[in-house]
Amino acid sequence: KTGIAIVSDAERDKTMIDDLLALKEKADHLVKEAFGGDSAFVGAIREAFETAVNKRQNKPAELLAKFVDSQLRSGNKEWTDEEMEKLLDRVLILFRFIHGKLL
C-alpha cells in the first residue's frame, strides 16, 4: 500500500522517485534479512512495485526521466563515479517496472 500511496499522491511528485528508491531498498533489505532472499518473496516485491509504479500512467516514467536528468545536470560534483553508478543502477531497477516507457 505504501508504494501505491507514494505514486497516487500528486502532492508527492517532487519526492516520488526518492521515496520509491528508499522504499525499494527497504523492501529488498527486509526480504534478504527476514526471508533469506526467498524467491517467492522477491517475486511478490517485484509484483507489488510493478503495480504501484504503474498506478499513474506515464507520470512515474516522466518523473524518473526528470530525476535522472537533474542528477546528471546538477553535477553532484561531490559524488564519486561509484556513488553515481550505484544511484543509476537503483534508478534502472525502477525503470524496469514501468510499462509505459515512451519518453
mmCIF file of C-alpha atoms in Angstrom:
data_model
loop_
_atom_site.group_PDB
_atom_site.id
_atom_site.type_symbol
_atom_site.label_atom_id
_atom_site.label_comp_id
_atom_site.label_asym_id
_atom_site.label_seq_id
_atom_site.Cartn_x
_atom_site.Cartn_y
_atom_site.Cartn_z
ATOM 1 C CA LYS A 1 0.000 0.000 0.000
ATOM 2 C CA THR A 2 2.840 2.413 0.684
ATOM 3 C CA GLY A 3 4.085 2.291 -2.917
ATOM 4 C CA ILE A 4 0.615 3.000 -4.263
ATOM 5 C CA ALA A 5 0.245 5.876 -1.792
ATOM 6 C CA ILE A 6 3.545 7.372 -2.976
ATOM 7 C CA VAL A 7 2.602 7.148 -6.660
ATOM 8 C CA SER A 8 -1.055 8.150 -6.306
ATOM 9 C CA ASP A 9 -0.460 11.336 -4.306
ATOM 10 C CA ALA A 10 0.206 14.151 -6.795
ATOM 11 C CA GLU A 11 1.497 16.304 -3.935
ATOM 12 C CA ARG A 12 4.381 13.849 -3.523
ATOM 13 C CA ASP A 13 5.534 14.162 -7.145
ATOM 14 C CA LYS A 14 8.634 16.140 -6.143
ATOM 15 C CA THR A 15 9.818 13.328 -3.873
ATOM 16 C CA MET A 16 8.230 10.340 -5.631
ATOM 17 C CA ILE A 17 11.423 8.883 -7.095
ATOM 18 C CA ASP A 18 13.462 9.359 -3.901
ATOM 19 C CA ASP A 19 10.602 7.835 -1.891
ATOM 20 C CA LEU A 20 10.266 4.859 -4.235
ATOM 21 C CA LEU A 21 14.025 4.267 -4.214
ATOM 22 C CA ALA A 22 14.044 4.319 -0.408
ATOM 23 C CA LEU A 23 11.023 2.003 -0.219
ATOM 24 C CA LYS A 24 12.560 -0.457 -2.691
ATOM 25 C CA GLU A 25 15.835 -0.511 -0.773
ATOM 26 C CA LYS A 26 13.956 -1.103 2.495
ATOM 27 C CA ALA A 27 11.830 -3.883 0.967
ATOM 28 C CA ASP A 28 14.873 -5.589 -0.561
ATOM 29 C CA HIS A 29 16.707 -5.436 2.744
ATOM 30 C CA LEU A 30 13.709 -6.877 4.586
ATOM 31 C CA VAL A 31 13.341 -9.781 2.151
ATOM 32 C CA LYS A 32 17.057 -10.519 2.336
ATOM 33 C CA GLU A 33 17.333 -10.356 6.122
ATOM 34 C CA ALA A 34 13.995 -11.788 7.203
ATOM 35 C CA PHE A 35 13.353 -14.304 4.446
ATOM 36 C CA GLY A 36 16.839 -15.123 3.198
ATOM 37 C CA GLY A 37 16.066 -13.757 -0.257
ATOM 38 C CA ASP A 38 13.392 -16.401 -0.848
ATOM 39 C CA SER A 39 12.321 -16.226 -4.492
ATOM 40 C CA ALA A 40 8.606 -16.167 -3.616
ATOM 41 C CA PHE A 41 9.097 -13.013 -1.536
ATOM 42 C CA VAL A 42 11.365 -11.451 -4.163
ATOM 43 C CA GLY A 43 8.649 -12.078 -6.761
ATOM 44 C CA ALA A 44 5.970 -10.617 -4.503
ATOM 45 C CA ILE A 45 8.020 -7.447 -4.000
ATOM 46 C CA ARG A 46 8.631 -7.185 -7.751
ATOM 47 C CA GLU A 47 4.925 -7.566 -8.493
ATOM 48 C CA ALA A 48 3.947 -5.045 -5.810
ATOM 49 C CA PHE A 49 6.375 -2.441 -7.168
ATOM 50 C CA GLU A 50 5.239 -3.024 -10.732
ATOM 51 C CA THR A 51 1.623 -2.492 -9.674
ATOM 52 C CA ALA A 52 2.437 0.630 -7.665
ATOM 53 C CA VAL A 53 4.686 2.271 -10.246
ATOM 54 C CA ASN A 54 2.101 1.815 -12.984
ATOM 55 C CA LYS A 55 -0.790 3.185 -10.917
ATOM 56 C CA ARG A 56 -0.485 6.613 -12.586
ATOM 57 C CA GLN A 57 0.048 6.147 -16.286
ATOM 58 C CA ASN A 58 3.217 7.848 -17.583
ATOM 59 C CA LYS A 59 3.782 10.091 -14.534
ATOM 60 C CA PRO A 60 6.378 7.872 -12.822
ATOM 61 C CA ALA A 61 8.244 7.479 -16.139
ATOM 62 C CA GLU A 62 8.255 11.238 -16.654
ATOM 63 C CA LEU A 63 9.419 11.911 -13.094
ATOM 64 C CA LEU A 64 12.092 9.229 -13.350
ATOM 65 C CA ALA A 65 13.475 10.829 -16.519
ATOM 66 C CA LYS A 66 13.482 14.258 -14.847
ATOM 67 C CA PHE A 67 15.145 12.804 -11.747
ATOM 68 C CA VAL A 68 17.987 11.256 -13.744
ATOM 69 C CA ASP A 69 18.385 14.412 -15.805
ATOM 70 C CA SER A 70 18.575 16.610 -12.703
ATOM 71 C CA GLN A 71 21.078 14.290 -11.024
ATOM 72 C CA LEU A 72 23.320 14.318 -14.079
ATOM 73 C CA ARG A 73 22.933 18.040 -14.768
ATOM 74 C CA SER A 74 23.335 19.230 -11.198
ATOM 75 C CA GLY A 75 26.724 17.701 -11.369
ATOM 76 C CA ASN A 76 26.667 16.361 -7.854
ATOM 77 C CA LYS A 77 30.338 17.114 -8.071
ATOM 78 C CA GLU A 78 30.937 15.791 -4.593
ATOM 79 C CA TRP A 79 29.747 12.342 -5.709
ATOM 80 C CA THR A 80 32.257 9.779 -6.810
ATOM 81 C CA ASP A 81 31.751 7.862 -10.033
ATOM 82 C CA GLU A 82 30.980 4.808 -7.914
ATOM 83 C CA GLU A 83 28.217 6.627 -5.983
ATOM 84 C CA MET A 84 26.670 7.955 -9.195
ATOM 85 C CA GLU A 85 26.805 4.492 -10.757
ATOM 86 C CA LYS A 86 25.074 2.999 -7.713
ATOM 87 C CA LEU A 87 22.296 5.604 -7.949
ATOM 88 C CA LEU A 88 21.811 4.934 -11.658
ATOM 89 C CA ASP A 89 21.668 1.184 -11.000
ATOM 90 C CA ARG A 90 18.896 1.763 -8.452
ATOM 91 C CA VAL A 91 17.027 4.046 -10.880
ATOM 92 C CA LEU A 92 17.233 1.418 -13.624
ATOM 93 C CA ILE A 93 15.593 -1.082 -11.298
ATOM 94 C CA LEU A 94 12.603 1.272 -11.002
ATOM 95 C CA PHE A 95 12.645 1.846 -14.753
ATOM 96 C CA ARG A 96 12.219 -1.876 -15.385
ATOM 97 C CA PHE A 97 8.895 -1.797 -13.514
ATOM 98 C CA ILE A 98 7.402 0.879 -15.764
ATOM 99 C CA HIS A 99 5.119 -0.337 -18.516
ATOM 100 C CA GLY A 100 4.822 2.936 -20.475
ATOM 101 C CA LYS A 101 8.426 3.664 -21.409
ATOM 102 C CA LEU A 102 7.732 6.017 -24.281
ATOM 103 C CA LEU A 103 9.526 9.123 -23.080
#
